[in-house]
Coordinates of C-alpha atoms and ligand atoms in Angstrom, one line a residue:
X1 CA -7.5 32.8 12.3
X2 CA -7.2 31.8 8.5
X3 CA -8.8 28.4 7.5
X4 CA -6.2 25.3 7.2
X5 CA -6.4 24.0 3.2
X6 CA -5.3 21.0 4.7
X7 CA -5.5 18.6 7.5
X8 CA -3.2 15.7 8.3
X9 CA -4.2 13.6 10.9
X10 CA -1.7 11.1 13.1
X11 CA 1.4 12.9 14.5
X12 CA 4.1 10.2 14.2
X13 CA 6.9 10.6 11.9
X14 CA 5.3 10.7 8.4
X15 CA 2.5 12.6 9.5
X16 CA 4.7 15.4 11.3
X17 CA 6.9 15.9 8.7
X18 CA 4.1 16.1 5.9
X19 CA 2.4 18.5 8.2
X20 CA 6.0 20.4 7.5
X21 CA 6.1 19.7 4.6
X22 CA 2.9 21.3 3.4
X23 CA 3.2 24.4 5.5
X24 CA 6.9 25.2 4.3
X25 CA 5.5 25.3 0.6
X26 CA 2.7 28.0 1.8
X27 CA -0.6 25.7 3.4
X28 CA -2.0 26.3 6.5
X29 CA -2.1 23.0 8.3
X30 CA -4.7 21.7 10.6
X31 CA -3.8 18.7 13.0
X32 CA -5.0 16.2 15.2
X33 CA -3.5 12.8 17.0
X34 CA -5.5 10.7 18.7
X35 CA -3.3 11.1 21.9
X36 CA -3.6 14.6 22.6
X37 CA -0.3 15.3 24.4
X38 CA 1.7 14.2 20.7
X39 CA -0.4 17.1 19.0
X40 CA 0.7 19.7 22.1
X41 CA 4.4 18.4 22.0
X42 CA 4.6 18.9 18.0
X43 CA 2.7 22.3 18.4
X44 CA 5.0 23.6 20.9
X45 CA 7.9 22.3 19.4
X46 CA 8.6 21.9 15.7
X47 CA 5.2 23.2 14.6
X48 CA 5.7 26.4 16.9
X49 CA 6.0 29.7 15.0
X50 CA 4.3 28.0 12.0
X51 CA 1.0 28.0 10.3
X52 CA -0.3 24.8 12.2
X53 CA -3.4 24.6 13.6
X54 CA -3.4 22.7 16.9
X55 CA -6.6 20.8 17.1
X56 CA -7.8 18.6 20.3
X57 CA -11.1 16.9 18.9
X58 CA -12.4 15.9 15.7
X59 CA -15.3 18.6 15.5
X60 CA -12.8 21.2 15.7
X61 CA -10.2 20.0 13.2
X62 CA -13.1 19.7 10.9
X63 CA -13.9 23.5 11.5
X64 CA -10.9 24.5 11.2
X65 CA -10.7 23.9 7.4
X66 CA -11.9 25.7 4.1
X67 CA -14.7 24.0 2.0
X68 CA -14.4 21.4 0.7
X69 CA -12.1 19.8 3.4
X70 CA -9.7 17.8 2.7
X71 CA -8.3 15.6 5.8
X72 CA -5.2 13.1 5.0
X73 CA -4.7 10.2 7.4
X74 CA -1.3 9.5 8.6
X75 CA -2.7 6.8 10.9
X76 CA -1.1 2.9 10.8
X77 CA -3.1 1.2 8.1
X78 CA -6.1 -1.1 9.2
X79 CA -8.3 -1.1 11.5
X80 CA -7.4 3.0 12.4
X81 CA -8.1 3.8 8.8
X82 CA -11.8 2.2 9.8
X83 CA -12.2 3.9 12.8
X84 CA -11.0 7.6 11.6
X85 CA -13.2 7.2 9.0
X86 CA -16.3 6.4 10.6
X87 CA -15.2 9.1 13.1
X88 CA -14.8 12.0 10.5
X89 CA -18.0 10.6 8.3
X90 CA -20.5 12.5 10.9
X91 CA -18.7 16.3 10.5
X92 CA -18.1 16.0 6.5
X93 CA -20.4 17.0 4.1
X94 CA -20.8 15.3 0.3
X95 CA -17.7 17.0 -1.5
X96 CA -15.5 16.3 1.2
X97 CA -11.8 14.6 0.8
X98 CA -10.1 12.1 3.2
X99 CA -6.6 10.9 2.1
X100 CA -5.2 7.9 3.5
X101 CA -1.1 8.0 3.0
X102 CA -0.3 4.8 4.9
X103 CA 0.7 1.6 3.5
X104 CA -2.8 0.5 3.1
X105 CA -3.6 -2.9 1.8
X106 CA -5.3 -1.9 -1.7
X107 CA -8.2 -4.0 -1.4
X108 CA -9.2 -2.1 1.8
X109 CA -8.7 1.1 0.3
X110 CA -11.1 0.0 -3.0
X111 CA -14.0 -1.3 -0.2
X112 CA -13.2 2.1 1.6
X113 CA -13.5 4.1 -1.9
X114 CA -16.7 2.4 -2.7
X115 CA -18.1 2.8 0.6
X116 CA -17.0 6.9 0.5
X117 CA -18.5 7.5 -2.5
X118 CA -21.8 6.1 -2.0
X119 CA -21.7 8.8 1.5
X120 CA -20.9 11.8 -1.7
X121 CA -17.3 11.9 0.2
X122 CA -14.1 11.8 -1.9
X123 CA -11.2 8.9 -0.5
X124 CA -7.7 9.1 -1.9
X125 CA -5.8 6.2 -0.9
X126 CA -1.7 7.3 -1.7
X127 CA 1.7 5.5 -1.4
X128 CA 4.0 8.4 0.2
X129 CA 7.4 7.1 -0.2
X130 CA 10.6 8.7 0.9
X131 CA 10.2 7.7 4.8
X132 CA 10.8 10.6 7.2
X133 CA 13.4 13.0 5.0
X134 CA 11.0 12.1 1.9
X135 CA 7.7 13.2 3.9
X136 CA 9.3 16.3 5.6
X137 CA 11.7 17.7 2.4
X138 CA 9.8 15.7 -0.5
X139 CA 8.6 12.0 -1.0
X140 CA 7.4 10.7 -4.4
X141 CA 3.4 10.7 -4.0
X142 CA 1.2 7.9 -6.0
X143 CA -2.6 9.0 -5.4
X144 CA -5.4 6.9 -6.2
X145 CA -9.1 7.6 -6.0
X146 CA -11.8 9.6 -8.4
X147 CA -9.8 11.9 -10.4
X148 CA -11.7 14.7 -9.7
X149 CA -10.2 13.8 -6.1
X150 CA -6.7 14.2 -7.0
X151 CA -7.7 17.5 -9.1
X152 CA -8.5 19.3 -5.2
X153 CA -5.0 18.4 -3.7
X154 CA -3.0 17.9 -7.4
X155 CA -1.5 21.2 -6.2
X156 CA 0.0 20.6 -2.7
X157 CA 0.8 17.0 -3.9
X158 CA 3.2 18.6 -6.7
X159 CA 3.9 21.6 -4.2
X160 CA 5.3 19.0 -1.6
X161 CA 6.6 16.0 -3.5
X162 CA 9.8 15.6 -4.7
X163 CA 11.3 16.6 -8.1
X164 CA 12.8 14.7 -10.5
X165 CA 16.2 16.0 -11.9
X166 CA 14.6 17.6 -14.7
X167 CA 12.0 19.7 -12.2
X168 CA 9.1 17.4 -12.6
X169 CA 6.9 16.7 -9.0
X170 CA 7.5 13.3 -8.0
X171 CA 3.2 12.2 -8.1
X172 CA 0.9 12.2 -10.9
X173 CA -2.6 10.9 -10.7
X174 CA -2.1 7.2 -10.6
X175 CA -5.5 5.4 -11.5
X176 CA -9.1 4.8 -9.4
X177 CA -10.1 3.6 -5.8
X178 CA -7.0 1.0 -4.9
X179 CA -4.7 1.7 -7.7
X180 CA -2.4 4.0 -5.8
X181 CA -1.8 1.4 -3.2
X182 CA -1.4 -1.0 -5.4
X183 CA 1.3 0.8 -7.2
X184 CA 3.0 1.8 -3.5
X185 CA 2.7 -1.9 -2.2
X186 CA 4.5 -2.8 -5.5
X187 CA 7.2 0.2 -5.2
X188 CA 7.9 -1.7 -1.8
X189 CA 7.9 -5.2 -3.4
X190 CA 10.8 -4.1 -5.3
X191 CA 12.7 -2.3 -2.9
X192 CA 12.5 -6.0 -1.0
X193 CA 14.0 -7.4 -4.6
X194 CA 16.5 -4.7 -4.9
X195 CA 17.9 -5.0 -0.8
X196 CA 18.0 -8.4 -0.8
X197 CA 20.3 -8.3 -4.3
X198 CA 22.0 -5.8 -2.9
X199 CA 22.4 -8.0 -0.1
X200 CA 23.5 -11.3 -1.7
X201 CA 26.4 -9.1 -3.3
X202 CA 27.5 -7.9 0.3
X203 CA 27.6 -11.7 1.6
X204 CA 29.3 -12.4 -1.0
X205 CA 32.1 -9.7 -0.9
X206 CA 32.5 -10.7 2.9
X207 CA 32.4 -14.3 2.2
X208 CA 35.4 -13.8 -0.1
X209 CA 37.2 -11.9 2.7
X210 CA 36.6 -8.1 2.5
X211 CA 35.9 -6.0 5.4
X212 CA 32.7 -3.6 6.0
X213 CA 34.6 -0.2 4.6
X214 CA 36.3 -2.0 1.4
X215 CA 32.6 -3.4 0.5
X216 CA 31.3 0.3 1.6
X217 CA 34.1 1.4 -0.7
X218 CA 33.0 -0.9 -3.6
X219 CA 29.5 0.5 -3.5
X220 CA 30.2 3.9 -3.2
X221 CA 31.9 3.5 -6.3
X222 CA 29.1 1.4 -8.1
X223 CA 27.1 4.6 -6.5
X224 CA 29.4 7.4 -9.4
X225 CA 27.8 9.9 -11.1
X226 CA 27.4 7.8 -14.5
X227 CA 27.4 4.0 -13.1
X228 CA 23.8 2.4 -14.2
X229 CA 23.7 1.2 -10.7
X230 CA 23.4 4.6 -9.2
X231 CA 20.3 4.5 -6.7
X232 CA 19.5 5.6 -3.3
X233 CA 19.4 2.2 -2.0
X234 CA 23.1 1.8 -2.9
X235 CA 24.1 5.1 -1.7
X236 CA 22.8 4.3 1.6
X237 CA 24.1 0.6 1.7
X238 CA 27.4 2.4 1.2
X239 CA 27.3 4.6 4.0
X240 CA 25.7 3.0 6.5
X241 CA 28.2 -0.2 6.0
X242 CA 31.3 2.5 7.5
X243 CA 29.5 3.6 10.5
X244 CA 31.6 2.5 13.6
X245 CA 29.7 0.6 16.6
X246 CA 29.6 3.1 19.3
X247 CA 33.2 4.8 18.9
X248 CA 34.8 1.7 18.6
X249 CA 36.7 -0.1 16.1
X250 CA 34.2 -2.3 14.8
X251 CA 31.3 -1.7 12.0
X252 CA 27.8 -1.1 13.2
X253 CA 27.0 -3.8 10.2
X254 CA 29.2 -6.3 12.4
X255 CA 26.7 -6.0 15.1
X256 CA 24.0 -5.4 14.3
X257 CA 21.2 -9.0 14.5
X258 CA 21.0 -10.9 10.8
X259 CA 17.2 -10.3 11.1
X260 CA 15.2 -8.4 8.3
X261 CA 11.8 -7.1 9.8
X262 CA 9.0 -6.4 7.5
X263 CA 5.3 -4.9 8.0
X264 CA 3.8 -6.5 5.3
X265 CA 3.7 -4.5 2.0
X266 CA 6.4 -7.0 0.3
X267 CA 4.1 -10.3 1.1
X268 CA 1.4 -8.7 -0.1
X269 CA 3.1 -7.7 -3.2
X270 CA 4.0 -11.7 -3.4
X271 CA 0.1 -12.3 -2.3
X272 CA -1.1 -10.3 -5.4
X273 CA 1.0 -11.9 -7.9
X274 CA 0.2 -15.6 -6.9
X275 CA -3.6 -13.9 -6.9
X276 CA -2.9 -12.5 -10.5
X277 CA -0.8 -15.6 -11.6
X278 CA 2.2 -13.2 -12.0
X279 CA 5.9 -15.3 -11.0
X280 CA 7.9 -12.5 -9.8
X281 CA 10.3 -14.6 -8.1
X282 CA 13.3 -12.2 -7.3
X283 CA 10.3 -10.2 -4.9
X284 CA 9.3 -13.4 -3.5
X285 CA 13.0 -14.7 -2.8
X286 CA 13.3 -11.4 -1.2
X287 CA 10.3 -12.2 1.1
X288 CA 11.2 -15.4 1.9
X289 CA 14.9 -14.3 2.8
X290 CA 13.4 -11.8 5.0
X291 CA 11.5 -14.5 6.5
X292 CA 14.4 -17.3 7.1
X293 CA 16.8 -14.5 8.7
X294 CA 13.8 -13.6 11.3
X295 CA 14.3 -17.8 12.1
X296 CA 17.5 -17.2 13.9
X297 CA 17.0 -19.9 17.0
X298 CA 16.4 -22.3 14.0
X299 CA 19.4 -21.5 11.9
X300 CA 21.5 -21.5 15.2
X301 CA 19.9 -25.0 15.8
X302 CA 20.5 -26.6 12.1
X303 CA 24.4 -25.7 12.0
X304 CA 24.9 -27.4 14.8
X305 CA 23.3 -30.7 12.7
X306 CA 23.7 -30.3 9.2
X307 CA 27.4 -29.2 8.3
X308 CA 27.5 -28.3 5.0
X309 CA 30.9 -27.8 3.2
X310 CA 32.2 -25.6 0.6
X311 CA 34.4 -24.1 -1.6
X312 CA 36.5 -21.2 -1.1
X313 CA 37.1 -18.3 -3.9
X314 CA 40.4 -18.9 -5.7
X315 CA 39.6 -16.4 -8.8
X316 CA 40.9 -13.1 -9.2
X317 CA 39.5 -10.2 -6.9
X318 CA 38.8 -7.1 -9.6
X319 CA 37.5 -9.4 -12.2
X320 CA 34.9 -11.1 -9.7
X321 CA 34.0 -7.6 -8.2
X322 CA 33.3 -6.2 -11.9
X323 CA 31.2 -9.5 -12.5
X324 CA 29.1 -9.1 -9.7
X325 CA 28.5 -5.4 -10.4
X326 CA 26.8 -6.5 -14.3
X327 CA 25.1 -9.2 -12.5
X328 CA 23.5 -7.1 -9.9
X329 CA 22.4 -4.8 -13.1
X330 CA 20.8 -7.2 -15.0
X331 CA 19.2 -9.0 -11.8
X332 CA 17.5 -5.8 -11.1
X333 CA 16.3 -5.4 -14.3
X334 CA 14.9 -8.4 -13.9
X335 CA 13.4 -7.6 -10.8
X336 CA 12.0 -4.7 -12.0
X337 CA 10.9 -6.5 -15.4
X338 CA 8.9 -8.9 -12.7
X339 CA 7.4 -5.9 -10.8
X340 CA 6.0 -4.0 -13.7
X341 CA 4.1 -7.1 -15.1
X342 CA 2.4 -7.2 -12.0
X343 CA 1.2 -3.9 -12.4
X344 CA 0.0 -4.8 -16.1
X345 CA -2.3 -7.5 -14.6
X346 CA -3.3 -5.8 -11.8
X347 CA -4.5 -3.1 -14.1
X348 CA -6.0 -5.5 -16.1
X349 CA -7.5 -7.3 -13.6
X350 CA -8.3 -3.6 -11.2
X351 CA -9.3 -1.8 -14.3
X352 CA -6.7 0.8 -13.2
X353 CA -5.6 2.0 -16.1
X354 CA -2.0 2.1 -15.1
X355 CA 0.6 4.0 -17.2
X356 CA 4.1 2.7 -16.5
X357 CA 5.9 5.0 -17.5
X358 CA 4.6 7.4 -15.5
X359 CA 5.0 5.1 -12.5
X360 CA 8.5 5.0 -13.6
X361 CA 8.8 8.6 -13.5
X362 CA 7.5 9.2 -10.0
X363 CA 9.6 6.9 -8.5
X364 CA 12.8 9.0 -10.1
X365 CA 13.2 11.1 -6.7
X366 CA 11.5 11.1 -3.4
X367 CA 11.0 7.2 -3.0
X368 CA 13.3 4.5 -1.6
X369 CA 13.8 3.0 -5.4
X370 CA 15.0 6.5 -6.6
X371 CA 17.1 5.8 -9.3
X372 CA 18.6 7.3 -12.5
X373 CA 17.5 3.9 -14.0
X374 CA 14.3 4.5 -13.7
X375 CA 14.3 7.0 -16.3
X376 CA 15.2 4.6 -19.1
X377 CA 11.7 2.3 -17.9
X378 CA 10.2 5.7 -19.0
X379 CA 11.6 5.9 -22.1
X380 CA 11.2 2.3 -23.3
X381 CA 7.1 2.5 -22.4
X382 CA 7.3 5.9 -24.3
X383 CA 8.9 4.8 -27.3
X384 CA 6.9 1.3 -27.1
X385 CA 3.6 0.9 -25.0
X386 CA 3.3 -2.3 -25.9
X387 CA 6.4 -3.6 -25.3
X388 CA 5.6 -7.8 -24.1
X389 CA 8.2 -7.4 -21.0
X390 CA 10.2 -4.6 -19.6
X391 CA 13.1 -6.9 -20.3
X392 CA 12.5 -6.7 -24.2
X393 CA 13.3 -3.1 -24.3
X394 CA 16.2 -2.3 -26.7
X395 CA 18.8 -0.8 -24.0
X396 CA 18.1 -3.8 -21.4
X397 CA 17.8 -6.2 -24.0
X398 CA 21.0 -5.3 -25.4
X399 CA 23.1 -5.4 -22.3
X400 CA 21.1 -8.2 -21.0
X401 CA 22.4 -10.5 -24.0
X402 CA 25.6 -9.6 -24.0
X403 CA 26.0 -9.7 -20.3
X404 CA 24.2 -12.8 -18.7
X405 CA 26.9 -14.9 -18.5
X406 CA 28.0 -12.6 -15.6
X407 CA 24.9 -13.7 -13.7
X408 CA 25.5 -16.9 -14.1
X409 CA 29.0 -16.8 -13.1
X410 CA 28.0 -14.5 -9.9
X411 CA 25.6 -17.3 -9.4
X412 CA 27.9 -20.0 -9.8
X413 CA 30.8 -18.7 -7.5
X414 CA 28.5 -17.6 -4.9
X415 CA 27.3 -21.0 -4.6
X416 CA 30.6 -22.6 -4.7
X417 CA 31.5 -20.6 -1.8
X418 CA 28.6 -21.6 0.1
X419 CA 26.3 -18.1 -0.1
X420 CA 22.9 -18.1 -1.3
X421 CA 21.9 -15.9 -4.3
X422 CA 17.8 -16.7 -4.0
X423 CA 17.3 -13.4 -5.6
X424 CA 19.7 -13.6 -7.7
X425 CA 19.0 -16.9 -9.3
X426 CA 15.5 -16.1 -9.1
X427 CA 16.6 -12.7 -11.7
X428 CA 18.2 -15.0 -13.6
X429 CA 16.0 -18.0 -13.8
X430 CA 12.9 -15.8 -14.7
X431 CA 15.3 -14.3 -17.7
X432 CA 15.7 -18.0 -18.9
X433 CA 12.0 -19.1 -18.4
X434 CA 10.9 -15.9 -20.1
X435 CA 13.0 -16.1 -23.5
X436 CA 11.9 -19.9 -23.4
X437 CA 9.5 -20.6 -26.1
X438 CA 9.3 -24.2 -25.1
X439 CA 9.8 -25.5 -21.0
X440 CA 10.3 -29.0 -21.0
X441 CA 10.0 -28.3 -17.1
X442 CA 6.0 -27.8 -17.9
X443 CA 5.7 -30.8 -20.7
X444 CA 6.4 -32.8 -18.2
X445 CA 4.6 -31.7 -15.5
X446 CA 1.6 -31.4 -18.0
X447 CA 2.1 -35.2 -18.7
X448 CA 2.3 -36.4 -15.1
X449 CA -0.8 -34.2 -14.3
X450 CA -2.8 -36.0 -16.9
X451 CA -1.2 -39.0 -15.9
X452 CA -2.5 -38.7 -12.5
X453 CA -5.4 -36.8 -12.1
X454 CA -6.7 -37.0 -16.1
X455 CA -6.6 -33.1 -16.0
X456 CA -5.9 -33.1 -19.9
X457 CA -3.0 -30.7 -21.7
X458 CA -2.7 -29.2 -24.9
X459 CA -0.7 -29.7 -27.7
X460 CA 2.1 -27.7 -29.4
X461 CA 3.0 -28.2 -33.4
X462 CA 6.3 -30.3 -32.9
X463 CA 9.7 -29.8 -31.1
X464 CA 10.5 -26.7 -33.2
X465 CA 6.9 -25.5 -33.4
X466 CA 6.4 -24.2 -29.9
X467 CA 2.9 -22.6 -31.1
X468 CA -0.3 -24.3 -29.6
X469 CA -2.3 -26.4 -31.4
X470 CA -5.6 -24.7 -32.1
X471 CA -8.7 -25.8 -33.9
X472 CA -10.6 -23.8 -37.2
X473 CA -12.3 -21.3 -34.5
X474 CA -8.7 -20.5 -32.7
X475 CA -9.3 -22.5 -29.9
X476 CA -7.0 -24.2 -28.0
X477 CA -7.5 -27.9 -28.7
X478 CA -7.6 -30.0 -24.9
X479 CA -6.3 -33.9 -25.2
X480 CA -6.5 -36.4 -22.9
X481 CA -4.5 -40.0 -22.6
X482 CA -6.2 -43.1 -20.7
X483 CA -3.1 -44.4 -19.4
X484 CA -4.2 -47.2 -17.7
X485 CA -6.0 -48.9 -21.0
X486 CA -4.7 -50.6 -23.1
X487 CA -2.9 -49.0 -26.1
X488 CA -2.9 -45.8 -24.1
X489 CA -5.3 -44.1 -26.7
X490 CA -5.3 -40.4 -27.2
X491 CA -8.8 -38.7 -27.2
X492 CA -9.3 -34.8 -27.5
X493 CA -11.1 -33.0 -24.9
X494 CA -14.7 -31.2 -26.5
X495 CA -15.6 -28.5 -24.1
Ligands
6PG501 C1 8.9 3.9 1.6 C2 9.1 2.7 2.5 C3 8.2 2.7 3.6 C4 8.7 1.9 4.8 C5 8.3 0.5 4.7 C6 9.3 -0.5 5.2 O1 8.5 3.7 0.5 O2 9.1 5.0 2.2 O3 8.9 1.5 1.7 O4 6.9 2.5 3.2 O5 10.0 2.0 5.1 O6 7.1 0.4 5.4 O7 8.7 -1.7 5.0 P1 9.1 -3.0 5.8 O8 8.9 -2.7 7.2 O9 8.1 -4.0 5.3 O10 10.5 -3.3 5.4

């Protein structure tokens, strides 16, 4: 029998479909689960007919590939990552390839990298993003690892992924050792910012009386050809919110438990930035929603002691509906403006080199973010690299300032009415912090930590000079107040 080009290894959903995925573009496709029987079901059933190889031990997937092999790992991220690794480490030989596609945490997948290399063996570590119909019909694929890595499976990546509307393949190579997971566990972090906006809209809507299929109805339209919200994520949120509970008259949305699991990708994406001293506060907010709605025994407790009352919605319906859909724009740009200033730092800090607007364009088709928006984060890092803030590019900028006030009215009446809008406000607040030359928020925390802990702060030219203070060399000049003498004197701080 030919030689598989490719093996995937864990036959769960992702890993099944890939498998698919690859063959239906022309690969032969060796596979292995750890649980035999999964790989005998799949090769009877959806594999059957096709050019998948069956394989019941390591040894023999290993065999079953062309030099050099390349072996991607579909496995849950963690400890199985470890273990196939050190399982395939003993059949490969110094030219070899493993890719792991799982959400892998990207630090593991820089230790595995380093580890790999130091063996002669290759390690990709990819976000695959598109879930199940992304895997098996075309997900948006962000590699990292030695470039000369990527160059042995750039092919079936761009064979398999998805493409843009313009034809371009959803992956391109993204940076080295943990930068593809980085960029994937960030991708994730802002689908968390854009659900839970999307979300804070929809309790909103039913707050102010409409039903499931009117909001469905609402989204569907904010889901039109040209509408700048257009995005997978609102597509979805507009179908799903008309399914019927089990034939009957009420909406699955109506039923189902107020409880947003999560596996971990969005906290680490919160994780990194307090790590990286990045506030991305409409992710966070979208974390630690996800977190108070898995409290339910709490918040079933706590209404039952702390009534609080509100307002009810008195404006006009079509106004308030148009108002929310301009402040659900700019509060994922926003988000978004948050999300790629992580990725600056961690390349910084990572060394991985990271173009954003690349990223941008991968995440166009395939992914859970898929967006027509997306395109224009392209096209403001193309026409300026160096912009200070995805915010300060020209076409957000613009609508941004001339729009803002309909975040903070969304804001406003949401809270009136008694919803949270943690994300939301979080968009919003970042916006105001970030165009903010001086916050008298940190002068005065600045004073009170000198105050009490003599940490010293720095000095800024005056109330309309917000520049810092710095001495003939360009440092930053340090001063220090000894509140408790006398006179309170003022002394500057000499490093
Ligand atoms: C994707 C998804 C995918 C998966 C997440 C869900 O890009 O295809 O993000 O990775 O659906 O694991 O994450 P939570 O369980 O944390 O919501």
């Amino acid at each position: 029998m030919k030689k598989a080009n490719i093996a995937v290894i864990g036959m769960e959903v992702m890993g099944k479909s890939l498998a698919l995925n690859m063959e239906s573009k022309g690969y032969n496709v060796a596979v292995y689960n750890r649980t035999a029987e999964k790989t005998k079901a799949f090769a009877e059933g959806a594999a059957k007919g096709k050019n998948i190889i069956p394989t019941y031990d390591l040894k023999e997937l290993v065999d079953a590939l062309e030099s050099p092999k390349k072996i991607m790992l579909m496995v849950k991220e963690g400890q199985p990552v470890d273990n196939f690794i050190d399982m395939l480490l003993p059949h490969l030989k110094p030219g070899d390839l493993i890719i792991d596609g799982g959400n892998s945490f990207f630090k593991d997948t820089i230790r595995r990298n380093k580890m790999l290399s130091e063996k002669g063996i290759l390690f990709i570590g990819t976000g695959v993003s598109g879930g199940e119909e992304g895997a098996l019909k075309g997900p948006a694929i962000m590699p990292g690892g030695q470039f000369e890595a990527y160059k042995l499976v750039e092919k079936i990546f761009r064979d398999i992924a998805a493409k843009a509307y313009d034809g371009e393949p959803c992956v391109d190579y993204i940076g080295p050792d943990g930068a593809g997971h980085f960029v994937k566990t960030t991708h994730n972090g802002i689908e968390y910012g854009d659900m839970e906006l999307i979300g804070e809209v929809v309790w909103f809507f039913k707050n102010i009386g409409m039903k499931a299929d009117e909001i469905a109805d609402i989204m569907a339209k904010w889901n039109g050809p040209n509408d700048i919200l257009r995005s997978y994520l609102i597509e979805i949120t507009a179908d799903s919110m008309k399914q019927k509970h089990q034939g009957s008259d009420e909406f699955l949305v109506d039923r189902v438990a107020d409880i947003t699991r999560m596996k971990g990708t969005g906290t680490w994406t919160v994780q990194s930035a307090l790590e990286l001293l990045v506030p991305i506060p409409t992710i966070a907010a979208a974390v630690f929603a996800r977190e108070m709605s898995q409290d339910k025994d709490l918040r079933l407790e706590m209404v039952k002691r702390l009534k609080i009352s509100t307002g009810s919605f008195s404006g006009n319906k079509d106004e308030i509906i148009n108002v929310a859909h301009d402040a659900l724009y700019i509060a994922k740009i926003s988000s978004y403006a948050q999300g790629v200033a992580l990725l600056q730092a961690a390349s910084k800090a990572y060394n991985f080199s990271l173009n954003i607007g690349r990223i941008a364009k991968i995440w166009r088709a395939g992914c859970i973010i898929r967006a027509q928006f997306l395109d224009e984060i392209t096209k403001a890092y193309e026409s300026d690299p160096k912009l200070p803030n995805l915010l300060a590019a020209p076409k957000f900028a613009d609508f941004v300032q001339s729009n803002i006030g309909k975040l903070a009215t969304f804001i406003s009446v949401a809270h009136q009415c008694g919803v949270p809008a943690l994300a939301m406000s979080g968009a919003f607040d970042y916006i105001l912090q970030i165009t903010s030359p001086i916050m008298p928020s940190a002068q005065v925390s600045a004073l009170q930590r000198d105050y009490f802990g003599a940490h010293g702060y720095f000095k800024i030219g005056g109330p309309d000079k917000p520049e810092l203070m710095v001495n003939e060399k360009g440092q930053v000049r340090e001063f220090h107040t000894e509140w408790l003498l006398p006179g309170r004197p003022e002394r500057e701080i000499t490093k």
